[in-house]
């Protein structure tokens, strides 16, 4: 007989005395425990660690507030904080300005070549952050930067025009790197906006600029503010840019300070944890503010649910200006970085483009990469990890979303929150938390490839949640209920109706998680050990070793592979995916 | 055949106490009958249907089908929907877009415990598809069917399992008007042919009157009246029922007394004293509302001799609207505007005097129980 609790909880459940327990409860119970473990336990250990002294063979670890005292008493922390905020805010503003302008041009104007541009806009997403930073070092470092060399030759001076190793350089590179994300966020915002609101402004006699400034931007304000916060959190979490551009010249932000604290000798994990907690508080504040703004966005109510086709503004001759902006953007974000990597990969030793250098073009670096000892292992590890974690995340979150959206279990929203916890954890903080956690628990997970798997699954849970939520919300509840009325058990209905209908969303989320897993560096860097390197780690090591040409060759191969993967996956999705009606 | 006793279903709400969606719902449906739950949106009709289906879990009451209790709060019985063997057609049809027409209809047979052979399934599915005239589309993608065809496929899928009970949740509401009329006849024919006990949910009074053996009118989670379509239409027991089913004139008045010979009550109203019909206990000086349908307000240009016991009053034509097959007249009687539906041959000009005749059988007196008016 079912318990009283069951009686009120669920519409469809296993009730009669004779029937054995429904497999549904095992599946759901298992998934809930896994998600709760992944998202919460490392966080607990991180907080615990921040209150402990480093334990050594002679001195056992004890409780302490020393880590926080050390972190907050020094005036360096103030600088650290100021640097972090300056860097993150600068990056977010730059990315947002670029992204908003581009989104407005593609969504609301008749700029030529728009469809091509939209297709191009996903390419930056497949370039790993570390490769993007390296290519910009090739372009704009004071000594070897192509931009400086070209300008120096042109004006016959020795003057350094641009210096990537500066706060401005960091903001420039990270801002460009996040511009595609800002573009996607703002595109969604423009699409949700009823163009008749702009049309009525036009009928009232407003100029084009007036409409953009007084109507479009104002309506987009909640989206702009929310996007700014998302970008701010993302940039304060960035690791590649501060590590490669900031650390060499002593500009420290929280992420690089955490990395430094762990990698200095003796490593100070307690101090790193104290920094990590501070960073966590900042990101939590950002995400909280963002969710508040999004929730209150209702009063702007730009989404009417009515289908409308956004009308585009005829820019006249100005459309060549916007086209030029597109081209410059594509040059800065995709073409120049890729070309400079390609050039460098075809050299034996890194040298700037010249006639002599052109004579020395060779494929030697590619040969070196193919025979490089750790490359084979790293590629295999990345392959297994990305496929494994993407599949695991999508299946886990499909069940979580189902529980959150389809059942009436009390407190199911808590599950939603738990699965979203990793969203506020910067990659480096997540890596640290997982490291501390599994060092304490033992069991041989630390040092094996499983720890990377755990990190990736945890880190990308929120992405899986987002993709699954979007497609499950669209899936009418009655499609499942009719399966139940037809006599199908929960498992049959889930397998034969829910999963096949979620397929397009599952596939899109899966592709995305595969890509971000391959790119992942900031968690992996604290968790890998010899034998469990992944591709981003190999690139990192090559950079540290000064193997620039080999790094470039590997980077070119990696970008090409990811590009082919995305194209194939999308083609497969179109070909064999479910037709959406 | 189907019995509901004291059914209560609640939904948890974000804040505050749970929403009482269905309260104390009790009714009985004999085998082979077409029973309709009728009411405005949010009245609890769909909740009641979903509770019968097992898609909602009520907090109180009992549901019995053919002597088998499928739900009982007291005995802690709850048979899940997939073991109840009820066919259901959803408002959205819930046709699975990733399957063909045949696969949709065959699904209930394929997932059930005692498996049929491939040939048996094929035979049964084709038989039911041809019953709804979809046999030539069997291999088509389900998404390429029109709205009406999807609706028939949903019906076929519910019928193929040879259900004990057929549950229909506003199945016609997504169709356009003409198709809706055709499907209404179709549905009635299939139900009467198969003799399937059917529970139908709708907010459309026309559908309810056309299809049902019996109707339960619901409001705010409760059943307010159960009866045959004629009883419900002719003799509504509350203002809500009178207003919800069709158009009606409400005339507030006070009960005077019972006429000895005819046994009818007389009600004093702004348009004069009226002889009325009532099923309910009235008392002298009680405040009542008289409901009379526009088509029962008869208009006469000549002061024709009123048959004995008819209500006859005079008024002025205030407004009229020509609708083709009829004319709506607004007749002013002492500041009160009476709506009448007349034959188009009546062409009395606006401003002219007109005689109004109303059969007391059609003037239904409803006691006014609202506290505000009782106090006034």
GROMACS .gro file of N, CA and C in nm, chain A residues 473-550:
model
  234
  473UNK      N    1   0.962   2.246  -2.221
  473UNK     CA    2   0.851   2.341  -2.205
  473UNK      C    3   0.764   2.340  -2.331
  474UNK      N    4   0.830   2.322  -2.446
  474UNK     CA    5   0.755   2.321  -2.571
  474UNK      C    6   0.679   2.191  -2.592
  475UNK      N    7   0.718   2.089  -2.518
  475UNK     CA    8   0.657   1.958  -2.536
  475UNK      C    9   0.526   1.954  -2.457
  476UNK      N   10   0.415   1.948  -2.528
  476UNK     CA   11   0.286   1.955  -2.461
  476UNK      C   12   0.267   1.837  -2.366
  477UNK      N   13   0.223   1.869  -2.245
  477UNK     CA   14   0.205   1.768  -2.142
  477UNK      C   15   0.113   1.655  -2.188
  478UNK      N   16   0.016   1.690  -2.271
  478UNK     CA   17  -0.083   1.590  -2.313
  478UNK      C   18  -0.022   1.479  -2.399
  479UNK      N   19   0.094   1.510  -2.463
  479UNK     CA   20   0.158   1.405  -2.544
  479UNK      C   21   0.200   1.288  -2.457
  480UNK      N   22   0.243   1.320  -2.334
  480UNK     CA   23   0.282   1.215  -2.242
  480UNK      C   24   0.159   1.151  -2.178
  481UNK      N   25   0.065   1.236  -2.144
  481UNK     CA   26  -0.054   1.184  -2.076
  481UNK      C   27  -0.130   1.089  -2.166
  482UNK      N   28  -0.130   1.118  -2.298
  482UNK     CA   29  -0.202   1.028  -2.386
  482UNK      C   30  -0.132   0.893  -2.392
  483UNK      N   31   0.003   0.893  -2.373
  483UNK     CA   32   0.073   0.765  -2.368
  483UNK      C   33   0.029   0.686  -2.244
  484UNK      N   34   0.017   0.757  -2.132
  484UNK     CA   35  -0.029   0.690  -2.009
  484UNK      C   36  -0.171   0.637  -2.028
  485UNK      N   37  -0.257   0.717  -2.091
  485UNK     CA   38  -0.394   0.672  -2.112
  485UNK      C   39  -0.399   0.553  -2.207
  486UNK      N   40  -0.299   0.544  -2.296
  486UNK     CA   41  -0.295   0.429  -2.387
  486UNK      C   42  -0.242   0.304  -2.318
  487UNK      N   43  -0.206   0.317  -2.192
  487UNK     CA   44  -0.164   0.200  -2.117
  487UNK      C   45  -0.014   0.186  -2.105
  488UNK      N   46   0.064   0.287  -2.151
  488UNK     CA   47   0.209   0.276  -2.144
  488UNK      C   48   0.258   0.304  -2.003
  489UNK      N   49   0.357   0.226  -1.958
  489UNK     CA   50   0.416   0.252  -1.828
  489UNK      C   51   0.503   0.377  -1.837
  490UNK      N   52   0.549   0.429  -1.721
  490UNK     CA   53   0.627   0.552  -1.721
  490UNK      C   54   0.752   0.536  -1.807
  491UNK      N   55   0.822   0.423  -1.789
  491UNK     CA   56   0.946   0.403  -1.864
  491UNK      C   57   0.920   0.397  -2.013
  492UNK      N   58   0.815   0.324  -2.052
  492UNK     CA   59   0.781   0.315  -2.194
  492UNK      C   60   0.748   0.452  -2.249
  493UNK      N   61   0.667   0.527  -2.175
  493UNK     CA   62   0.629   0.659  -2.224
  493UNK      C   63   0.751   0.748  -2.236
  494UNK      N   64   0.842   0.742  -2.139
  494UNK     CA   65   0.962   0.825  -2.142
  494UNK      C   66   1.049   0.787  -2.262
  495UNK      N   67   1.061   0.656  -2.284
  495UNK     CA   68   1.149   0.606  -2.389
  495UNK      C   69   1.088   0.627  -2.528
  496UNK      N   70   0.958   0.599  -2.541
  496UNK     CA   71   0.899   0.601  -2.675
  496UNK      C   72   0.839   0.736  -2.714
  497UNK      N   73   0.806   0.817  -2.616
  497UNK     CA   74   0.743   0.945  -2.651
  497UNK      C   75   0.831   1.065  -2.610
  498UNK      N   76   0.870   1.071  -2.483
  498UNK     CA   77   0.941   1.192  -2.436
  498UNK      C   78   1.077   1.207  -2.502
  499UNK      N   79   1.161   1.102  -2.491
  499UNK     CA   80   1.297   1.115  -2.545
  499UNK      C   81   1.300   1.142  -2.696
  500UNK      N   82   1.223   1.066  -2.777
  500UNK     CA   83   1.228   1.096  -2.920
  500UNK      C   84   1.185   1.239  -2.952
  501UNK      N   85   1.091   1.291  -2.877
  501UNK     CA   86   1.044   1.427  -2.906
  501UNK      C   87   1.144   1.532  -2.858
  502UNK      N   88   1.225   1.494  -2.759
  502UNK     CA   89   1.325   1.589  -2.710
  502UNK      C   90   1.450   1.586  -2.796
  503UNK      N   91   1.455   1.494  -2.891
  503UNK     CA   92   1.579   1.467  -2.964
  503UNK      C   93   1.647   1.593  -3.020
  504UNK      N   94   1.576   1.682  -3.089
  504UNK     CA   95   1.646   1.799  -3.144
  504UNK      C   96   1.714   1.881  -3.035
  505UNK      N   97   1.644   1.904  -2.925
  505UNK     CA   98   1.701   1.981  -2.815
  505UNK      C   99   1.817   1.907  -2.751
  506UNK      N  100   1.800   1.775  -2.733
  506UNK     CA  101   1.906   1.695  -2.674
  506UNK      C  102   2.031   1.700  -2.760
  507UNK      N  103   2.012   1.690  -2.891
  507UNK     CA  104   2.125   1.689  -2.983
  507UNK      C  105   2.197   1.823  -2.980
  508UNK      N  106   2.120   1.932  -2.984
  508UNK     CA  107   2.182   2.065  -2.983
  508UNK      C  108   2.262   2.085  -2.854
  509UNK      N  109   2.205   2.046  -2.740
  509UNK     CA  110   2.275   2.059  -2.614
  509UNK      C  111   2.399   1.972  -2.609
  510UNK      N  112   2.386   1.853  -2.666
  510UNK     CA  113   2.497   1.758  -2.667
  510UNK      C  114   2.615   1.814  -2.746
  511UNK      N  115   2.585   1.869  -2.864
  511UNK     CA  116   2.692   1.927  -2.947
  511UNK      C  117   2.761   2.039  -2.870
  512UNK      N  118   2.679   2.125  -2.807
  512UNK     CA  119   2.736   2.238  -2.736
  512UNK      C  120   2.828   2.191  -2.624
  513UNK      N  121   2.784   2.091  -2.549
  513UNK     CA  122   2.864   2.045  -2.435
  513UNK      C  123   2.991   1.976  -2.483
  514UNK      N  124   2.984   1.904  -2.596
  514UNK     CA  125   3.106   1.845  -2.651
  514UNK      C  126   3.208   1.955  -2.679
  515UNK      N  127   3.162   2.063  -2.742
  515UNK     CA  128   3.256   2.172  -2.778
  515UNK      C  129   3.316   2.236  -2.653
  516UNK      N  130   3.228   2.272  -2.556
  516UNK     CA  131   3.284   2.340  -2.440
  516UNK      C  132   3.372   2.246  -2.357
  517UNK      N  133   3.346   2.114  -2.364
  517UNK     CA  134   3.432   2.021  -2.292
  517UNK      C  135   3.571   2.017  -2.354
  518UNK      N  136   3.576   2.019  -2.488
  518UNK     CA  137   3.706   2.016  -2.554
  518UNK      C  138   3.784   2.144  -2.522
  519UNK      N  139   3.712   2.258  -2.513
  519UNK     CA  140   3.777   2.385  -2.487
  519UNK      C  141   3.820   2.401  -2.342
  520UNK      N  142   3.758   2.326  -2.253
  520UNK     CA  143   3.770   2.350  -2.108
  520UNK      C  144   3.917   2.353  -2.064
  521UNK      N  145   3.956   2.458  -1.995
  521UNK     CA  146   4.092   2.464  -1.943
  521UNK      C  147   4.095   2.491  -1.793
  522UNK      N  148   4.008   2.582  -1.746
  522UNK     CA  149   4.029   2.635  -1.611
  522UNK      C  150   4.002   2.534  -1.500
  523UNK      N  151   3.913   2.437  -1.522
  523UNK     CA  152   3.899   2.331  -1.421
  523UNK      C  153   4.006   2.226  -1.440
  524UNK      N  154   4.030   2.191  -1.567
  524UNK     CA  155   4.123   2.082  -1.597
  524UNK      C  156   4.261   2.112  -1.542
  525UNK      N  157   4.300   2.240  -1.543
  525UNK     CA  158   4.438   2.273  -1.510
  525UNK      C  159   4.471   2.238  -1.366
  526UNK      N  160   4.369   2.232  -1.280
  526UNK     CA  161   4.395   2.193  -1.141
  526UNK      C  162   4.377   2.043  -1.120
  527UNK      N  163   4.321   1.974  -1.217
  527UNK     CA  164   4.280   1.835  -1.192
  527UNK      C  165   4.358   1.731  -1.274
  528UNK      N  166   4.428   1.776  -1.378
  528UNK     CA  167   4.496   1.675  -1.460
  528UNK      C  168   4.621   1.626  -1.390
  529UNK      N  169   4.665   1.509  -1.430
  529UNK     CA  170   4.793   1.459  -1.384
  529UNK      C  171   4.857   1.386  -1.502
  530UNK      N  172   4.984   1.352  -1.495
  530UNK     CA  173   5.046   1.287  -1.611
  530UNK      C  174   4.964   1.167  -1.656
  531UNK      N  175   4.935   1.163  -1.784
  531UNK     CA  176   4.853   1.054  -1.837
  531UNK      C  177   4.707   1.092  -1.855
  532UNK      N  178   4.663   1.197  -1.784
  532UNK     CA  179   4.523   1.237  -1.803
  532UNK      C  180   4.515   1.378  -1.861
  533UNK      N  181   4.619   1.418  -1.938
  533UNK     CA  182   4.612   1.549  -2.002
  533UNK      C  183   4.497   1.551  -2.103
  534UNK      N  184   4.446   1.672  -2.125
  534UNK     CA  185   4.348   1.691  -2.233
  534UNK      C  186   4.407   1.792  -2.329
  535UNK      N  187   4.340   1.816  -2.443
  535UNK     CA  188   4.404   1.896  -2.547
  535UNK      C  189   4.435   2.038  -2.499
  536UNK      N  190   4.345   2.099  -2.422
  536UNK     CA  191   4.370   2.236  -2.379
  536UNK      C  192   4.494   2.241  -2.287
  537UNK      N  193   4.513   2.135  -2.211
  537UNK     CA  194   4.631   2.130  -2.122
  537UNK      C  195   4.759   2.119  -2.205
  538UNK      N  196   4.755   2.040  -2.312
  538UNK     CA  197   4.873   2.026  -2.397
  538UNK      C  198   4.909   2.161  -2.457
  539UNK      N  199   4.806   2.236  -2.500
  539UNK     CA  200   4.832   2.369  -2.555
  539UNK      C  201   4.894   2.458  -2.449
  540UNK      N  202   4.840   2.452  -2.329
  540UNK     CA  203   4.892   2.530  -2.216
  540UNK      C  204   5.039   2.496  -2.191
  541UNK      N  205   5.070   2.367  -2.189
  541UNK     CA  206   5.209   2.324  -2.162
  541UNK      C  207   5.302   2.371  -2.273
  542UNK      N  208   5.255   2.359  -2.397
  542UNK     CA  209   5.339   2.403  -2.508
  542UNK      C  210   5.369   2.553  -2.498
  543UNK      N  211   5.268   2.629  -2.456
  543UNK     CA  212   5.289   2.773  -2.440
  543UNK      C  213   5.395   2.797  -2.332
  544UNK      N  214   5.382   2.725  -2.220
  544UNK     CA  215   5.479   2.742  -2.111
  544UNK      C  216   5.619   2.705  -2.158
  545UNK      N  217   5.627   2.602  -2.249
  545UNK     CA  218   5.758   2.559  -2.297
  545UNK      C  219   5.810   2.645  -2.411
  546UNK      N  220   5.730   2.739  -2.459
  546UNK     CA  221   5.771   2.821  -2.572
  546UNK      C  222   5.766   2.750  -2.705
  547UNK      N  223   5.692   2.642  -2.717
  547UNK     CA  224   5.681   2.572  -2.845
  547UNK      C  225   5.570   2.634  -2.929
  548UNK      N  226   5.594   2.757  -2.977
  548UNK     CA  227   5.488   2.831  -3.042
  548UNK      C  228   5.441   2.768  -3.173
  549UNK      N  229   5.534   2.720  -3.254
  549UNK     CA  230   5.490   2.668  -3.384
  549UNK      C  231   5.414   2.537  -3.368
  550UNK      N  232   5.459   2.454  -3.276
  550UNK     CA  233   5.388   2.327  -3.253
  550UNK      C  234   5.248   2.357  -3.199
   0.00000   0.00000   0.00000
